[in-house]
Amino acid sequence: MSLKYTMEMMELLDEAYINGQKVVNIFKGLPHCESSFETVVGATGASTDFIKILIKGTNGKSDGGSAPTMGIVGRLGGLGARPSRIGSVSDGDGAIAAIAAAFKLVNMASNGDRLPGDVYVTTHICPDAPIEPHEPVDFMGSPVDMMEMNRHEVLEEMEAILSIDTTKGNKIVNHLGIAISPTVKEGYILRFSDDLLRIMEMTTGDFPVTFGVTMQDITPYGNGLYHLNSILQPSVATDVPVVGVAITAKSAVPGCGTGASREVDIAEAVRFAIEVAKEYTRGKCEFYNKDEFVKLKELYGSMKKLQTLGGSRTS
């Protein structure tokens, strides 16, 4: 079923005039759901629409309950690079996956399959984002900077975050499908979550695929360091655990490339995110070992400086 919702969202978002209002309209009137958008204008005068969707749980904190709250962030620069490119670009897969996951969760709730806890889904919609040079292939830029993205997409209500992002413009992850990162929390790169690896095995029917990250990757954009991409940028704006869900390819695919979005790969990310949300909101999935994290901080202190721009500056 995740493929059906993925294909519907690919069709909806693949147009030159897509905007936040059109996305929010598909959730209008559906039960157990709140959706909104905000248009934000960047320094160059270009704009993007930030989307926020809340799928309410039966024991969700938005209504005074106590079940854990999950966050799904669709990370990207833009859905399209018009007028330079016609059609959806590879970089937009994160937004497609996030909105498809939200739509599936809302329809589940409408049909009686509500999760215990709340799920917040955030992303942004921009059909005419700029192209940015990057090695080994070009990336997509965004009308707004990374700090602005995090302000709108990383919500204080989120207690654990899956950050879904196209991660094809590299020679590090040579796999067609999806891969997950180790958990990142407060500047620490922690070990891979056994629960997430188990869920990945279940949803893909294959061995779990992971990718490594470096210290540079978990520092904020703007510090002049090389980053694999923006998949772990939400981790610089929160103290909750963040795991990247990369939509990957065997070859290096430009973020601005069109015709490069594979429905089945995006659907894998959607299915994984939904299953994680099911288990996390009922307390059956941990992103990290809490006792081990406490011990790490006792031994080595805070790593929060890595969440800043370094030196005397802060993000």
C-alpha positions as semicolon CSV with decimal commas, in nm:
position;residue;x (nm);y (nm);z (nm)
1;M;0,000;0,000;0,000
2;S;0,291;0,240;0,055
3;L;0,363;0,226;-0,320
4;K;0,011;0,349;-0,396
5;Y;0,047;0,652;-0,168
6;T;0,399;0,719;-0,296
7;M;0,283;0,725;-0,658
8;E;-0,007;0,954;-0,572
9;M;0,229;1,200;-0,402
10;M;0,478;1,182;-0,689
11;E;0,199;1,278;-0,927
12;L;0,073;1,558;-0,702
13;L;0,415;1,713;-0,645
14;D;0,537;1,685;-1,004
15;E;0,401;2,012;-1,136
16;A;0,538;2,359;-1,190
17;Y;0,269;2,526;-0,977
18;I;0,270;2,300;-0,673
19;N;0,249;2,488;-0,343
20;G;0,170;2,441;0,023
21;Q;-0,200;2,507;-0,017
22;K;-0,240;2,222;-0,266
23;V;-0,062;1,984;-0,030
24;V;-0,263;2,090;0,275
25;N;-0,587;2,053;0,076
26;I;-0,544;1,675;0,050
27;F;-0,558;1,650;0,430
28;K;-0,849;1,889;0,473
29;G;-1,148;1,737;0,651
30;L;-0,972;1,413;0,740
31;P;-1,017;1,303;1,105
32;H;-0,741;1,297;1,369
33;C;-0,527;1,527;1,158
34;E;-0,411;1,889;1,153
35;S;-0,221;2,036;0,859
36;S;-0,084;2,379;0,780
37;F;0,174;2,558;0,569
38;E;0,377;2,876;0,588
39;T;0,543;3,059;0,301
40;V;0,895;3,178;0,385
41;V;1,093;3,414;0,163
42;G;1,470;3,379;0,150
43;A;1,742;3,640;0,114
44;T;1,729;3,630;-0,268
45;G;1,353;3,692;-0,279
46;A;1,270;3,333;-0,372
47;S;1,032;3,143;-0,143
48;T;0,928;2,796;-0,031
49;D;0,626;2,661;0,157
50;F;0,688;2,474;0,481
51;I;0,438;2,197;0,553
52;K;0,341;2,068;0,899
53;I;0,110;1,770;0,944
54;L;0,004;1,627;1,280
55;I;-0,151;1,280;1,293
56;K;-0,302;1,250;1,639
57;G;-0,263;0,932;1,842
58;T;-0,517;0,773;2,073
59;N;-0,296;0,869;2,369
60;G;-0,109;1,153;2,204
61;K;0,045;1,441;2,396
62;S;-0,133;1,696;2,176
63;D;-0,454;1,593;2,355
64;G;-0,304;1,548;2,700
65;G;-0,188;1,186;2,663
66;S;0,145;1,030;2,748
67;A;0,250;0,817;2,448
68;P;0,583;0,903;2,276
69;T;0,576;1,150;1,989
70;M;0,751;1,067;1,661
71;G;0,889;1,312;1,405
72;I;0,934;1,249;1,032
73;V;1,125;1,518;0,843
74;G;1,133;1,520;0,463
75;R;1,469;1,686;0,395
76;L;1,549;1,845;0,059
77;G;1,656;2,156;-0,121
78;G;1,376;2,163;-0,377
79;L;1,124;1,952;-0,568
80;G;1,228;2,109;-0,896
81;A;1,493;2,332;-1,052
82;R;1,272;2,523;-1,292
83;P;1,343;2,681;-1,536
84;S;1,681;2,504;-1,562
85;R;1,520;2,158;-1,539
86;I;1,171;2,041;-1,634
87;G;0,998;1,807;-1,389
88;S;1,071;1,664;-1,046
89;V;1,435;1,631;-0,945
90;S;1,600;1,350;-0,751
91;D;1,644;1,578;-0,451
92;G;1,267;1,591;-0,396
93;D;1,235;1,228;-0,284
94;G;1,249;1,323;0,085
95;A;0,943;1,547;0,056
96;I;0,753;1,285;-0,145
97;A;0,831;1,017;0,113
98;A;0,735;1,235;0,411
99;I;0,403;1,348;0,265
100;A;0,321;0,996;0,143
101;A;0,389;0,862;0,495
102;A;0,163;1,131;0,643
103;F;-0,115;1,053;0,396
104;K;-0,095;0,681;0,470
105;L;-0,097;0,740;0,848
106;V;-0,398;0,972;0,820
107;N;-0,589;0,719;0,611
108;M;-0,500;0,445;0,859
109;A;-0,639;0,662;1,139
110;S;-0,955;0,732;0,936
111;N;-1,009;0,357;0,902
112;G;-0,966;0,281;1,272
113;D;-0,593;0,202;1,285
114;R;-0,473;0,489;1,501
115;L;-0,128;0,489;1,657
116;P;-0,097;0,543;2,033
117;G;0,121;0,853;2,002
118;D;0,126;1,160;1,783
119;V;0,330;1,178;1,463
120;Y;0,449;1,512;1,325
121;V;0,553;1,526;0,960
122;T;0,736;1,831;0,826
123;T;0,896;1,922;0,495
124;H;0,896;2,206;0,243
125;I;0,769;2,251;-0,112
126;C;0,967;2,442;-0,375
127;P;0,931;2,367;-0,748
128;D;1,195;2,619;-0,859
129;A;1,492;2,585;-0,624
130;P;1,848;2,678;-0,732
131;I;2,120;2,432;-0,836
132;E;2,443;2,431;-0,634
133;P;2,784;2,298;-0,741
134;H;2,899;1,998;-0,537
135;E;3,140;1,708;-0,574
136;P;3,105;1,450;-0,722
137;V;2,775;1,575;-0,871
138;D;2,567;1,892;-0,837
139;F;2,321;1,933;-0,551
140;M;1,997;2,126;-0,520
141;G;2,000;2,443;-0,316
142;S;1,708;2,605;-0,139
143;P;1,552;2,953;-0,125
144;V;1,616;2,955;0,252
145;D;1,919;2,861;0,459
146;M;1,957;2,553;0,679
147;M;1,889;2,737;1,005
148;E;1,555;2,853;0,864
149;M;1,472;2,499;0,753
150;N;1,545;2,360;1,097
151;R;1,331;2,627;1,262
152;H;1,028;2,509;1,065
153;E;1,096;2,138;1,035
154;V;1,247;2,038;1,372
155;L;0,964;2,080;1,622
156;E;0,998;2,080;1,999
157;E;0,716;1,823;2,018
158;M;0,925;1,561;1,835
159;E;1,091;1,313;2,074
160;A;1,273;1,113;1,807
161;I;1,326;1,202;1,442
162;L;1,364;1,014;1,117
163;S;1,518;1,246;0,857
164;I;1,442;1,119;0,505
165;D;1,668;1,254;0,232
166;T;1,785;1,160;-0,115
167;T;2,147;1,050;-0,069
168;K;2,255;0,960;-0,421
169;G;2,508;1,232;-0,503
170;N;2,808;1,051;-0,357
171;K;3,035;0,749;-0,393
172;I;2,989;0,640;-0,032
173;V;2,657;0,454;-0,040
174;N;2,655;0,220;-0,341
175;H;2,318;0,055;-0,290
176;L;1,982;0,085;-0,468
177;G;1,704;0,134;-0,214
178;I;1,736;0,281;0,135
179;A;2,000;0,291;0,405
180;I;2,001;0,423;0,761
181;S;2,258;0,616;0,960
182;P;2,377;0,562;1,314
183;T;2,181;0,760;1,572
184;V;2,304;1,115;1,628
185;K;2,228;1,294;1,954
186;E;2,374;1,611;2,107
187;G;2,689;1,595;1,895
188;Y;2,751;1,225;1,957
189;I;2,746;0,967;1,679
190;L;2,602;0,665;1,858
191;R;2,583;0,303;1,754
192;F;2,313;0,183;1,518
193;S;1,978;0,114;1,679
194;D;1,908;-0,261;1,694
195;D;1,535;-0,188;1,682
196;L;1,566;0,017;1,363
197;L;1,785;-0,249;1,201
198;R;1,523;-0,511;1,291
199;I;1,241;-0,302;1,144
200;M;1,446;-0,239;0,829
201;E;1,499;-0,613;0,781
202;M;1,125;-0,665;0,817
203;T;1,013;-0,388;0,580
204;T;1,271;-0,452;0,304
205;G;1,288;-0,833;0,334
206;D;1,664;-0,804;0,309
207;F;1,973;-0,752;0,521
208;P;1,977;-0,401;0,672
209;V;2,187;-0,148;0,482
210;T;2,362;0,131;0,672
211;F;2,588;0,422;0,591
212;G;2,861;0,584;0,793
213;V;2,877;0,950;0,885
214;T;3,168;1,173;0,981
215;M;3,206;1,447;1,239
216;Q;3,172;1,703;0,959
217;D;2,832;1,561;0,858
218;I;2,676;1,633;1,198
219;T;2,800;1,993;1,218
220;P;2,585;2,279;1,088
221;Y;2,593;2,395;0,729
222;G;2,773;2,726;0,701
223;N;3,096;2,631;0,876
224;G;3,286;2,578;0,550
225;L;3,325;2,201;0,598
226;Y;3,228;1,932;0,349
227;H;2,901;1,752;0,425
228;L;2,777;1,431;0,267
229;N;2,441;1,610;0,238
230;S;2,181;1,764;0,470
231;I;2,031;1,438;0,598
232;L;2,157;1,487;0,955
233;Q;2,116;1,864;0,975
234;P;1,807;1,824;1,198
235;S;2,043;1,689;1,465
236;V;2,210;2,031;1,510
237;A;1,878;2,187;1,612
238;T;1,757;1,942;1,877
239;D;1,868;1,725;2,169
240;V;1,646;1,432;2,068
241;P;1,788;1,135;1,875
242;V;1,798;1,171;1,495
243;V;1,844;0,892;1,241
244;G;1,889;0,954;0,870
245;V;1,689;0,746;0,623
246;A;1,876;0,775;0,294
247;I;1,713;0,701;-0,040
248;T;2,012;0,568;-0,230
249;A;2,149;0,458;-0,567
250;K;2,442;0,250;-0,688
251;S;2,574;0,532;-0,906
252;A;2,630;0,897;-0,822
253;V;2,309;1,075;-0,925
254;P;2,290;1,457;-0,928
255;G;2,033;1,604;-0,691
256;C;1,916;1,819;-0,982
257;G;1,873;1,516;-1,210
258;T;1,523;1,450;-1,344
259;G;1,375;1,109;-1,415
260;A;1,584;0,970;-1,128
261;S;1,313;0,915;-0,864
262;R;1,229;0,545;-0,826
263;E;0,885;0,481;-0,686
264;V;0,980;0,153;-0,521
265;D;1,277;0,307;-0,337
266;I;1,072;0,598;-0,203
267;A;0,799;0,353;-0,101
268;E;1,060;0,154;0,096
269;A;1,141;0,469;0,294
270;V;0,770;0,534;0,349
271;R;0,704;0,179;0,470
272;F;1,004;0,189;0,703
273;A;0,902;0,525;0,852
274;I;0,545;0,407;0,913
275;E;0,656;0,088;1,086
276;V;0,901;0,280;1,304
277;A;0,622;0,522;1,398
278;K;0,394;0,233;1,490
279;E;0,650;0,079;1,723
280;Y;0,804;0,397;1,863
281;T;0,471;0,552;1,965
282;R;0,379;0,239;2,161
283;G;0,714;0,227;2,335
284;K;0,852;-0,075;2,149
285;C;1,137;0,092;1,959
286;E;1,441;0,274;2,094
287;F;1,663;0,499;1,884
288;Y;1,951;0,471;2,131
289;N;2,058;0,308;2,457
290;K;1,982;0,564;2,727
291;D;2,211;0,414;2,994
292;E;2,501;0,396;2,752
293;F;2,448;0,759;2,650
294;V;2,456;0,871;3,013
295;K;2,782;0,679;3,059
296;L;2,932;0,839;2,748
297;K;2,862;1,187;2,882
298;E;3,001;1,094;3,223
299;L;3,324;0,973;3,063
300;Y;3,373;1,232;2,790
301;G;3,149;1,527;2,865
302;S;2,927;1,727;2,634
303;M;2,970;1,722;2,256
304;K;2,715;1,997;2,198
305;K;2,981;2,223;2,051
306;L;2,946;2,014;1,735
307;Q;2,590;2,144;1,707
308;T;2,728;2,498;1,667
309;L;2,936;2,675;1,404
310;G;3,241;2,633;1,628
311;G;3,478;2,872;1,801
312;S;3,296;3,151;1,977
313;R;3,008;3,138;1,729
314;T;2,683;2,949;1,783
315;S;2,424;2,821;1,535
